[in-house]
PDB file of N, CA and C in Angstrom:
ATOM      1  N   UNK A   1    -280.169   0.481   5.163  1.00 80.00           N
ATOM      2  CA  UNK A   1    -278.756   0.676   4.888  1.00 80.00           C
ATOM      3  C   UNK A   1    -278.378  -0.120   3.651  1.00 80.00           C
ATOM      4  N   UNK A   2    -277.690   0.532   2.716  1.00 81.00           N
ATOM      5  CA  UNK A   2    -277.271  -0.146   1.492  1.00 81.00           C
ATOM      6  C   UNK A   2    -275.903  -0.793   1.692  1.00 81.00           C
ATOM      7  N   UNK A   3    -275.627  -1.810   0.901  1.00 82.00           N
ATOM      8  CA  UNK A   3    -274.325  -2.481   0.976  1.00 82.00           C
ATOM      9  C   UNK A   3    -273.662  -2.591  -0.387  1.00 82.00           C
ATOM     10  N   UNK A   4    -274.278  -2.008  -1.423  1.00 88.00           N
ATOM     11  CA  UNK A   4    -273.695  -2.024  -2.758  1.00 88.00           C
ATOM     12  C   UNK A   4    -274.072  -0.727  -3.470  1.00 88.00           C
ATOM     13  N   UNK A   5    -273.665  -0.597  -4.710  1.00 92.00           N
ATOM     14  CA  UNK A   5    -273.991   0.588  -5.502  1.00 92.00           C
ATOM     15  C   UNK A   5    -275.196   0.344  -6.408  1.00 92.00           C
ATOM     16  N   UNK A   6    -275.921  -0.741  -6.160  1.00 93.00           N
ATOM     17  CA  UNK A   6    -277.083  -1.097  -6.970  1.00 93.00           C
ATOM     18  C   UNK A   6    -278.322  -0.331  -6.535  1.00 93.00           C
ATOM     19  N   UNK A   7    -279.219  -0.114  -7.484  1.00 95.00           N
ATOM     20  CA  UNK A   7    -280.491   0.538  -7.187  1.00 95.00           C
ATOM     21  C   UNK A   7    -281.317  -0.331  -6.247  1.00 95.00           C
ATOM     22  N   UNK A   8    -281.953   0.286  -5.245  1.00 95.00           N
ATOM     23  CA  UNK A   8    -282.783  -0.429  -4.288  1.00 95.00           C
ATOM     24  C   UNK A   8    -284.156   0.233  -4.192  1.00 95.00           C
ATOM     25  N   UNK A   9    -285.159  -0.559  -3.844  1.00 96.00           N
ATOM     26  CA  UNK A   9    -286.499  -0.039  -3.594  1.00 96.00           C
ATOM     27  C   UNK A   9    -286.538   0.443  -2.148  1.00 96.00           C
ATOM     28  N   UNK A  10    -286.827   1.709  -1.960  1.00 96.00           N
ATOM     29  CA  UNK A  10    -286.876   2.300  -0.627  1.00 96.00           C
ATOM     30  C   UNK A  10    -288.265   2.158  -0.004  1.00 96.00           C
ATOM     31  N   UNK A  11    -289.302   2.311  -0.843  1.00 98.00           N
ATOM     32  CA  UNK A  11    -290.671   2.256  -0.322  1.00 98.00           C
ATOM     33  C   UNK A  11    -291.619   1.929  -1.472  1.00 98.00           C
ATOM     34  N   UNK A  12    -292.755   1.325  -1.126  1.00 98.00           N
ATOM     35  CA  UNK A  12    -293.805   1.047  -2.110  1.00 98.00           C
ATOM     36  C   UNK A  12    -295.149   1.518  -1.561  1.00 98.00           C
ATOM     37  N   UNK A  13    -296.032   1.897  -2.472  1.00 98.00           N
ATOM     38  CA  UNK A  13    -297.394   2.303  -2.115  1.00 98.00           C
ATOM     39  C   UNK A  13    -298.351   1.775  -3.179  1.00 98.00           C
ATOM     40  N   UNK A  14    -299.518   1.276  -2.780  1.00 98.00           N
ATOM     41  CA  UNK A  14    -300.472   0.748  -3.758  1.00 98.00           C
ATOM     42  C   UNK A  14    -300.964   1.830  -4.718  1.00 98.00           C
ATOM     43  N   UNK A  15    -300.868   1.552  -6.007  1.00 97.00           N
ATOM     44  CA  UNK A  15    -301.315   2.487  -7.033  1.00 97.00           C
ATOM     45  C   UNK A  15    -302.807   2.773  -6.892  1.00 97.00           C
ATOM     46  N   UNK A  16    -303.573   1.768  -6.497  1.00 97.00           N
ATOM     47  CA  UNK A  16    -305.028   1.921  -6.393  1.00 97.00           C
ATOM     48  C   UNK A  16    -305.462   2.710  -5.159  1.00 97.00           C
ATOM     49  N   UNK A  17    -304.544   2.987  -4.253  1.00 98.00           N
ATOM     50  CA  UNK A  17    -304.885   3.687  -3.011  1.00 98.00           C
ATOM     51  C   UNK A  17    -304.382   5.127  -2.973  1.00 98.00           C
ATOM     52  N   UNK A  18    -303.166   5.351  -3.453  1.00 98.00           N
ATOM     53  CA  UNK A  18    -302.529   6.670  -3.331  1.00 98.00           C
ATOM     54  C   UNK A  18    -302.167   7.243  -4.690  1.00 98.00           C
ATOM     55  N   UNK A  19    -302.494   8.518  -4.893  1.00 98.00           N
ATOM     56  CA  UNK A  19    -302.186   9.224  -6.135  1.00 98.00           C
ATOM     57  C   UNK A  19    -300.907  10.063  -5.995  1.00 98.00           C
ATOM     58  N   UNK A  20    -300.750  10.694  -4.831  1.00 98.00           N
ATOM     59  CA  UNK A  20    -299.622  11.586  -4.581  1.00 98.00           C
ATOM     60  C   UNK A  20    -298.913  11.147  -3.309  1.00 98.00           C
ATOM     61  N   UNK A  21    -297.575  11.072  -3.380  1.00 98.00           N
ATOM     62  CA  UNK A  21    -296.784  10.651  -2.223  1.00 98.00           C
ATOM     63  C   UNK A  21    -295.618  11.617  -2.073  1.00 98.00           C
ATOM     64  N   UNK A  22    -295.428  12.116  -0.856  1.00 98.00           N
ATOM     65  CA  UNK A  22    -294.329  13.036  -0.574  1.00 98.00           C
ATOM     66  C   UNK A  22    -293.410  12.407   0.466  1.00 98.00           C
ATOM     67  N   UNK A  23    -292.117  12.554   0.236  1.00 98.00           N
ATOM     68  CA  UNK A  23    -291.100  12.046   1.159  1.00 98.00           C
ATOM     69  C   UNK A  23    -290.156  13.178   1.561  1.00 98.00           C
ATOM     70  N   UNK A  24    -289.767  13.195   2.815  1.00 98.00           N
ATOM     71  CA  UNK A  24    -288.605  13.951   3.261  1.00 98.00           C
ATOM     72  C   UNK A  24    -287.570  12.899   3.622  1.00 98.00           C
ATOM     73  N   UNK A  25    -286.414  12.954   2.948  1.00 98.00           N
ATOM     74  CA  UNK A  25    -285.416  11.901   3.061  1.00 98.00           C
ATOM     75  C   UNK A  25    -284.125  12.459   3.654  1.00 98.00           C
ATOM     76  N   UNK A  26    -283.545  11.706   4.590  1.00 98.00           N
ATOM     77  CA  UNK A  26    -282.232  12.005   5.155  1.00 98.00           C
ATOM     78  C   UNK A  26    -281.310  10.846   4.814  1.00 98.00           C
ATOM     79  N   UNK A  27    -280.165  11.146   4.220  1.00 97.00           N
ATOM     80  CA  UNK A  27    -279.201  10.131   3.807  1.00 97.00           C
ATOM     81  C   UNK A  27    -277.888  10.395   4.534  1.00 97.00           C
ATOM     82  N   UNK A  28    -277.274   9.321   5.044  1.00 97.00           N
ATOM     83  CA  UNK A  28    -276.006   9.431   5.757  1.00 97.00           C
ATOM     84  C   UNK A  28    -275.029   8.403   5.206  1.00 97.00           C
ATOM     85  N   UNK A  29    -273.795   8.845   5.001  1.00 96.00           N
ATOM     86  CA  UNK A  29    -272.712   7.935   4.619  1.00 96.00           C
ATOM     87  C   UNK A  29    -271.451   8.447   5.308  1.00 96.00           C
ATOM     88  N   UNK A  30    -271.036   7.741   6.368  1.00 94.00           N
ATOM     89  CA  UNK A  30    -269.900   8.215   7.164  1.00 94.00           C
ATOM     90  C   UNK A  30    -270.243   9.541   7.811  1.00 94.00           C
ATOM     91  N   UNK A  31    -269.439  10.576   7.526  1.00 96.00           N
ATOM     92  CA  UNK A  31    -269.715  11.916   8.056  1.00 96.00           C
ATOM     93  C   UNK A  31    -270.273  12.838   6.976  1.00 96.00           C
ATOM     94  N   UNK A  32    -270.833  12.245   5.918  1.00 97.00           N
ATOM     95  CA  UNK A  32    -271.470  13.008   4.847  1.00 97.00           C
ATOM     96  C   UNK A  32    -272.982  12.880   4.980  1.00 97.00           C
ATOM     97  N   UNK A  33    -273.676  13.994   4.740  1.00 98.00           N
ATOM     98  CA  UNK A  33    -275.128  14.042   4.930  1.00 98.00           C
ATOM     99  C   UNK A  33    -275.786  14.685   3.720  1.00 98.00           C
ATOM    100  N   UNK A  34    -277.012  14.229   3.451  1.00 97.00           N
ATOM    101  CA  UNK A  34    -277.775  14.688   2.289  1.00 97.00           C
ATOM    102  C   UNK A  34    -279.251  14.611   2.688  1.00 97.00           C
ATOM    103  N   UNK A  35    -280.018  15.652   2.395  1.00 98.00           N
ATOM    104  CA  UNK A  35    -281.468  15.581   2.623  1.00 98.00           C
ATOM    105  C   UNK A  35    -282.185  16.273   1.474  1.00 98.00           C
ATOM    106  N   UNK A  36    -283.434  15.871   1.265  1.00 98.00           N
ATOM    107  CA  UNK A  36    -284.250  16.459   0.212  1.00 98.00           C
ATOM    108  C   UNK A  36    -285.703  16.056   0.373  1.00 98.00           C
ATOM    109  N   UNK A  37    -286.562  16.760  -0.339  1.00 98.00           N
ATOM    110  CA  UNK A  37    -287.973  16.409  -0.437  1.00 98.00           C
ATOM    111  C   UNK A  37    -288.238  15.855  -1.827  1.00 98.00           C
ATOM    112  N   UNK A  38    -289.131  14.879  -1.893  1.00 98.00           N
ATOM    113  CA  UNK A  38    -289.477  14.210  -3.146  1.00 98.00           C
ATOM    114  C   UNK A  38    -290.997  14.109  -3.216  1.00 98.00           C
ATOM    115  N   UNK A  39    -291.558  14.400  -4.376  1.00 98.00           N
ATOM    116  CA  UNK A  39    -292.990  14.178  -4.609  1.00 98.00           C
ATOM    117  C   UNK A  39    -293.144  13.268  -5.823  1.00 98.00           C
ATOM    118  N   UNK A  40    -293.991  12.251  -5.666  1.00 98.00           N
ATOM    119  CA  UNK A  40    -294.329  11.344  -6.765  1.00 98.00           C
ATOM    120  C   UNK A  40    -295.831  11.477  -7.029  1.00 98.00           C
ATOM    121  N   UNK A  41    -296.191  11.591  -8.298  1.00 98.00           N
ATOM    122  CA  UNK A  41    -297.583  11.646  -8.748  1.00 98.00           C
ATOM    123  C   UNK A  41    -297.718  10.640  -9.887  1.00 98.00           C
ATOM    124  N   UNK A  42    -298.816   9.885  -9.917  1.00 98.00           N
ATOM    125  CA  UNK A  42    -299.005   8.909 -10.996  1.00 98.00           C
ATOM    126  C   UNK A  42    -300.438   8.930 -11.495  1.00 98.00           C
ATOM    127  N   UNK A  43    -300.624   8.408 -12.711  1.00 97.00           N
ATOM    128  CA  UNK A  43    -301.958   8.317 -13.307  1.00 97.00           C
ATOM    129  C   UNK A  43    -302.448   6.873 -13.383  1.00 97.00           C
ATOM    130  N   UNK A  44    -301.781   5.985 -12.656  1.00 95.00           N
ATOM    131  CA  UNK A  44    -302.127   4.575 -12.673  1.00 95.00           C
ATOM    132  C   UNK A  44    -301.172   3.731 -13.486  1.00 95.00           C
ATOM    133  N   UNK A  45    -300.517   4.361 -14.477  1.00 95.00           N
ATOM    134  CA  UNK A  45    -299.568   3.628 -15.304  1.00 95.00           C
ATOM    135  C   UNK A  45    -298.195   4.301 -15.389  1.00 95.00           C
ATOM    136  N   UNK A  46    -298.162   5.617 -15.274  1.00 97.00           N
ATOM    137  CA  UNK A  46    -296.903   6.349 -15.411  1.00 97.00           C
ATOM    138  C   UNK A  46    -296.675   7.239 -14.186  1.00 97.00           C
ATOM    139  N   UNK A  47    -295.590   7.017 -13.443  1.00 98.00           N
ATOM    140  CA  UNK A  47    -295.282   7.891 -12.313  1.00 98.00           C
ATOM    141  C   UNK A  47    -294.361   9.040 -12.736  1.00 98.00           C
ATOM    142  N   UNK A  48    -294.534  10.180 -12.100  1.00 98.00           N
ATOM    143  CA  UNK A  48    -293.674  11.344 -12.293  1.00 98.00           C
ATOM    144  C   UNK A  48    -293.044  11.668 -10.946  1.00 98.00           C
ATOM    145  N   UNK A  49    -291.803  12.164 -10.973  1.00 98.00           N
ATOM    146  CA  UNK A  49    -291.087  12.461  -9.739  1.00 98.00           C
ATOM    147  C   UNK A  49    -290.462  13.853  -9.838  1.00 98.00           C
ATOM    148  N   UNK A  50    -290.473  14.581  -8.720  1.00 98.00           N
ATOM    149  CA  UNK A  50    -289.745  15.838  -8.622  1.00 98.00           C
ATOM    150  C   UNK A  50    -289.002  15.853  -7.299  1.00 98.00           C
ATOM    151  N   UNK A  51    -287.826  16.447  -7.296  1.00 98.00           N
ATOM    152  CA  UNK A  51    -286.994  16.555  -6.099  1.00 98.00           C
ATOM    153  C   UNK A  51    -286.714  18.037  -5.865  1.00 98.00           C
ATOM    154  N   UNK A  52    -286.745  18.456  -4.602  1.00 98.00           N
ATOM    155  CA  UNK A  52    -286.481  19.860  -4.300  1.00 98.00           C
ATOM    156  C   UNK A  52    -285.952  19.979  -2.878  1.00 98.00           C
ATOM    157  N   UNK A  53    -285.488  21.160  -2.532  1.00 97.00           N
ATOM    158  CA  UNK A  53    -284.932  21.372  -1.199  1.00 97.00           C
ATOM    159  C   UNK A  53    -283.725  20.496  -0.944  1.00 97.00           C
ATOM    160  N   UNK A  54    -282.912  20.265  -1.978  1.00 97.00           N
ATOM    161  CA  UNK A  54    -281.775  19.344  -1.872  1.00 97.00           C
ATOM    162  C   UNK A  54    -280.601  20.052  -1.196  1.00 97.00           C
ATOM    163  N   UNK A  55    -280.131  19.446  -0.101  1.00 98.00           N
ATOM    164  CA  UNK A  55    -279.011  19.999   0.656  1.00 98.00           C
ATOM    165  C   UNK A  55    -278.063  18.846   0.980  1.00 98.00           C
ATOM    166  N   UNK A  56    -276.763  19.071   0.848  1.00 96.00           N
ATOM    167  CA  UNK A  56    -275.784  18.071   1.281  1.00 96.00           C
ATOM    168  C   UNK A  56    -274.534  18.762   1.794  1.00 96.00           C
ATOM    169  N   UNK A  57    -273.784  18.038   2.630  1.00 96.00           N
ATOM    170  CA  UNK A  57    -272.621  18.640   3.269  1.00 96.00           C
ATOM    171  C   UNK A  57    -271.404  18.690   2.354  1.00 96.00           C
ATOM    172  N   UNK A  58    -271.149  17.662   1.581  1.00 93.00           N
ATOM    173  CA  UNK A  58    -269.986  17.648   0.692  1.00 93.00           C
ATOM    174  C   UNK A  58    -270.386  17.415  -0.758  1.00 93.00           C
ATOM    175  N   UNK A  59    -271.130  16.357  -1.002  1.00 94.00           N
ATOM    176  CA  UNK A  59    -271.621  16.053  -2.342  1.00 94.00           C
ATOM    177  C   UNK A  59    -272.844  15.154  -2.213  1.00 94.00           C
ATOM    178  N   UNK A  60    -273.575  15.025  -3.299  1.00 96.00           N
ATOM    179  CA  UNK A  60    -274.757  14.168  -3.315  1.00 96.00           C
ATOM    180  C   UNK A  60    -274.367  12.734  -2.969  1.00 96.00           C
ATOM    181  N   UNK A  61    -275.244  12.055  -2.237  1.00 97.00           N
ATOM    182  CA  UNK A  61    -274.973  10.669  -1.828  1.00 97.00           C
ATOM    183  C   UNK A  61    -275.706   9.648  -2.683  1.00 97.00           C
ATOM    184  N   UNK A  62    -276.466  10.104  -3.690  1.00 96.00           N
ATOM    185  CA  UNK A  62    -277.167   9.186  -4.565  1.00 96.00           C
ATOM    186  C   UNK A  62    -278.274   9.890  -5.311  1.00 96.00           C
ATOM    187  N   UNK A  63    -279.032   9.120  -6.077  1.00 96.00           N
ATOM    188  CA  UNK A  63    -280.153   9.724  -6.796  1.00 96.00           C
ATOM    189  C   UNK A  63    -281.388   8.829  -6.715  1.00 96.00           C
ATOM    190  N   UNK A  64    -282.536   9.475  -6.884  1.00 98.00           N
ATOM    191  CA  UNK A  64    -283.835   8.826  -6.753  1.00 98.00           C
ATOM    192  C   UNK A  64    -284.511   8.686  -8.112  1.00 98.00           C
ATOM    193  N   UNK A  65    -285.389   7.692  -8.189  1.00 98.00           N
ATOM    194  CA  UNK A  65    -286.207   7.468  -9.371  1.00 98.00           C
ATOM    195  C   UNK A  65    -287.510   6.844  -8.890  1.00 98.00           C
ATOM    196  N   UNK A  66    -288.438   6.629  -9.794  1.00 98.00           N
ATOM    197  CA  UNK A  66    -289.710   5.997  -9.448  1.00 98.00           C
ATOM    198  C   UNK A  66    -290.144   5.065 -10.572  1.00 98.00           C
ATOM    199  N   UNK A  67    -291.005   4.111 -10.217  1.00 98.00           N
ATOM    200  CA  UNK A  67    -291.499   3.143 -11.182  1.00 98.00           C
ATOM    201  C   UNK A  67    -292.806   2.572 -10.638  1.00 98.00           C
ATOM    202  N   UNK A  68    -293.591   1.980 -11.515  1.00 98.00           N
ATOM    203  CA  UNK A  68    -294.756   1.215 -11.081  1.00 98.00           C
ATOM    204  C   UNK A  68    -294.460  -0.246 -11.380  1.00 98.00           C
ATOM    205  N   UNK A  69    -294.606  -1.094 -10.347  1.00 97.00           N
ATOM    206  CA  UNK A  69    -294.257  -2.501 -10.463  1.00 97.00           C
ATOM    207  C   UNK A  69    -295.230  -3.315  -9.615  1.00 97.00           C
ATOM    208  N   UNK A  70    -295.910  -4.261 -10.214  1.00 95.00           N
ATOM    209  CA  UNK A  70    -296.814  -5.138  -9.472  1.00 95.00           C
ATOM    210  C   UNK A  70    -297.940  -4.421  -8.746  1.00 95.00           C
ATOM    211  N   UNK A  71    -298.458  -3.363  -9.330  1.00 96.00           N
ATOM    212  CA  UNK A  71    -299.555  -2.632  -8.702  1.00 96.00           C
ATOM    213  C   UNK A  71    -299.123  -1.648  -7.630  1.00 96.00           C
ATOM    214  N   UNK A  72    -297.821  -1.437  -7.508  1.00 98.00           N
ATOM    215  CA  UNK A  72    -297.290  -0.491  -6.527  1.00 98.00           C
ATOM    216  C   UNK A  72    -296.417   0.555  -7.200  1.00 98.00           C
ATOM    217  N   UNK A  73    -296.505   1.782  -6.705  1.00 98.00           N
ATOM    218  CA  UNK A  73    -295.560   2.805  -7.122  1.00 98.00           C
ATOM    219  C   UNK A  73    -294.366   2.700  -6.180  1.00 98.00           C
ATOM    220  N   UNK A  74    -293.147   2.708  -6.746  1.00 98.00           N
ATOM    221  CA  UNK A  74    -291.947   2.491  -5.962  1.00 98.00           C
ATOM    222  C   UNK A  74    -291.082   3.749  -5.935  1.00 98.00           C
ATOM    223  N   UNK A  75    -290.474   4.012  -4.779  1.00 98.00           N
ATOM    224  CA  UNK A  75    -289.419   5.006  -4.662  1.00 98.00           C
ATOM    225  C   UNK A  75    -288.105   4.235  -4.729  1.00 98.00           C
ATOM    226  N   UNK A  76    -287.276   4.553  -5.711  1.00 98.00           N
ATOM    227  CA  UNK A  76    -286.017   3.853  -5.949  1.00 98.00           C
ATOM    228  C   UNK A  76    -284.841   4.768  -5.621  1.00 98.00           C
ATOM    229  N   UNK A  77    -283.751   4.181  -5.119  1.00 97.00           N
ATOM    230  CA  UNK A  77    -282.559   4.948  -4.774  1.00 97.00           C
ATOM    231  C   UNK A  77    -281.317   4.216  -5.253  1.00 97.00           C
ATOM    232  N   UNK A  78    -280.411   4.945  -5.878  1.00 96.00           N
ATOM    233  CA  UNK A  78    -279.107   4.416  -6.274  1.00 96.00           C
ATOM    234  C   UNK A  78    -278.039   5.170  -5.489  1.00 96.00           C
ATOM    235  N   UNK A  79    -277.346   4.496  -4.566  1.00 96.00           N
ATOM    236  CA  UNK A  79    -276.342   5.170  -3.743  1.00 96.00           C
ATOM    237  C   UNK A  79    -275.023   5.358  -4.492  1.00 96.00           C
ATOM    238  N   UNK A  80    -274.275   6.379  -4.092  1.00 95.00           N
ATOM    239  CA  UNK A  80    -272.940   6.611  -4.640  1.00 95.00           C
ATOM    240  C   UNK A  80    -271.857   5.997  -3.752  1.00 95.00           C
ATOM    241  N   UNK A  81    -272.224   5.530  -2.547  1.00 92.00           N
ATOM    242  CA  UNK A  81    -271.301   4.871  -1.625  1.00 92.00           C
ATOM    243  C   UNK A  81    -271.898   3.535  -1.203  1.00 92.00           C
ATOM    244  N   UNK A  82    -271.051   2.562  -0.863  1.00 88.00           N
ATOM    245  CA  UNK A  82    -271.557   1.226  -0.538  1.00 88.00           C
ATOM    246  C   UNK A  82    -272.244   1.148   0.808  1.00 88.00           C
ATOM    247  N   UNK A  83    -271.934   2.010   1.738  1.00 91.00           N
ATOM    248  CA  UNK A  83    -272.586   1.992   3.050  1.00 91.00           C
ATOM    249  C   UNK A  83    -273.327   3.307   3.260  1.00 91.00           C
ATOM    250  N   UNK A  84    -274.609   3.293   2.920  1.00 95.00           N
ATOM    251  CA  UNK A  84    -275.435   4.492   2.973  1.00 95.00           C
ATOM    252  C   UNK A  84    -276.718   4.164   3.729  1.00 95.00           C
ATOM    253  N   UNK A  85    -277.081   5.020   4.665  1.00 95.00           N
ATOM    254  CA  UNK A  85    -278.294   4.824   5.454  1.00 95.00           C
ATOM    255  C   UNK A  85    -279.324   5.887   5.086  1.00 95.00           C
ATOM    256  N   UNK A  86    -280.565   5.440   4.871  1.00 96.00           N
ATOM    257  CA  UNK A  86    -281.651   6.362   4.553  1.00 96.00           C
ATOM    258  C   UNK A  86    -282.718   6.295   5.629  1.00 96.00           C
ATOM    259  N   UNK A  87    -283.244   7.456   5.967  1.00 97.00           N
ATOM    260  CA  UNK A  87    -284.427   7.577   6.821  1.00 97.00           C
ATOM    261  C   UNK A  87    -285.386   8.499   6.088  1.00 97.00           C
ATOM    262  N   UNK A  88    -286.695   8.252   6.253  1.00 98.00           N
ATOM    263  CA  UNK A  88    -287.635   9.139   5.566  1.00 98.00           C
ATOM    264  C   UNK A  88    -288.952   9.247   6.335  1.00 98.00           C
ATOM    265  N   UNK A  89    -289.623  10.348   6.056  1.00 98.00           N
ATOM    266  CA  UNK A  89    -290.992  10.578   6.524  1.00 98.00           C
ATOM    267  C   UNK A  89    -291.852  10.631   5.269  1.00 98.00           C
ATOM    268  N   UNK A  90    -292.969   9.914   5.298  1.00 98.00           N
ATOM    269  CA  UNK A  90    -293.837   9.768   4.121  1.00 98.00           C
ATOM    270  C   UNK A  90    -295.217  10.327   4.420  1.00 98.00           C
ATOM    271  N   UNK A  91    -295.736  11.092   3.455  1.00 98.00           N
ATOM    272  CA  UNK A  91    -297.106  11.555   3.492  1.00 98.00           C
ATOM    273  C   UNK A  91    -297.760  11.115   2.193  1.00 98.00           C
ATOM    274  N   UNK A  92    -298.874  10.381   2.271  1.00 98.00           N
ATOM    275  CA  UNK A  92    -299.523   9.864   1.078  1.00 98.00           C
ATOM    276  C   UNK A  92    -300.976  10.342   1.036  1.00 98.00           C
ATOM    277  N   UNK A  93    -301.378  10.846  -0.120  1.00 97.00           N
ATOM    278  CA  UNK A  93    -302.754  11.314  -0.307  1.00 97.00           C
ATOM    279  C   UNK A  93    -303.524  10.293  -1.129  1.00 97.00           C
ATOM    280  N   UNK A  94    -304.676   9.920  -0.636  1.00 95.00           N
ATOM    281  CA  UNK A  94    -305.461   8.879  -1.297  1.00 95.00           C
ATOM    282  C   UNK A  94    -306.106   9.397  -2.582  1.00 95.00           C
ATOM    283  N   UNK A  95    -306.523   8.449  -3.408  1.00 93.00           N
ATOM    284  CA  UNK A  95    -307.169   8.771  -4.681  1.00 93.00           C
ATOM    285  C   UNK A  95    -308.533   9.373  -4.413  1.00 93.00           C
TER     286      UNK A  95
END
């Protein structure tokens, strides 16, 4: 659950272990809902991200990004509301 509008790290995965990571994410803020699928692929130094299957009840509740930091690929989220809850299912494919 977020408490500000700042970007937060949602999940990390070791760059040396996983090449491709897929998330199904559910976001809730009050009575507003947002879900989507995200795939991250990296080459060890540069991660790429794609989002698809995006559905929300009123408007988007935030946006996602990715980065590599300290040997980990990170899933980052910036919420549009101060009280936002995220749940996700992760599938990671090894190198």
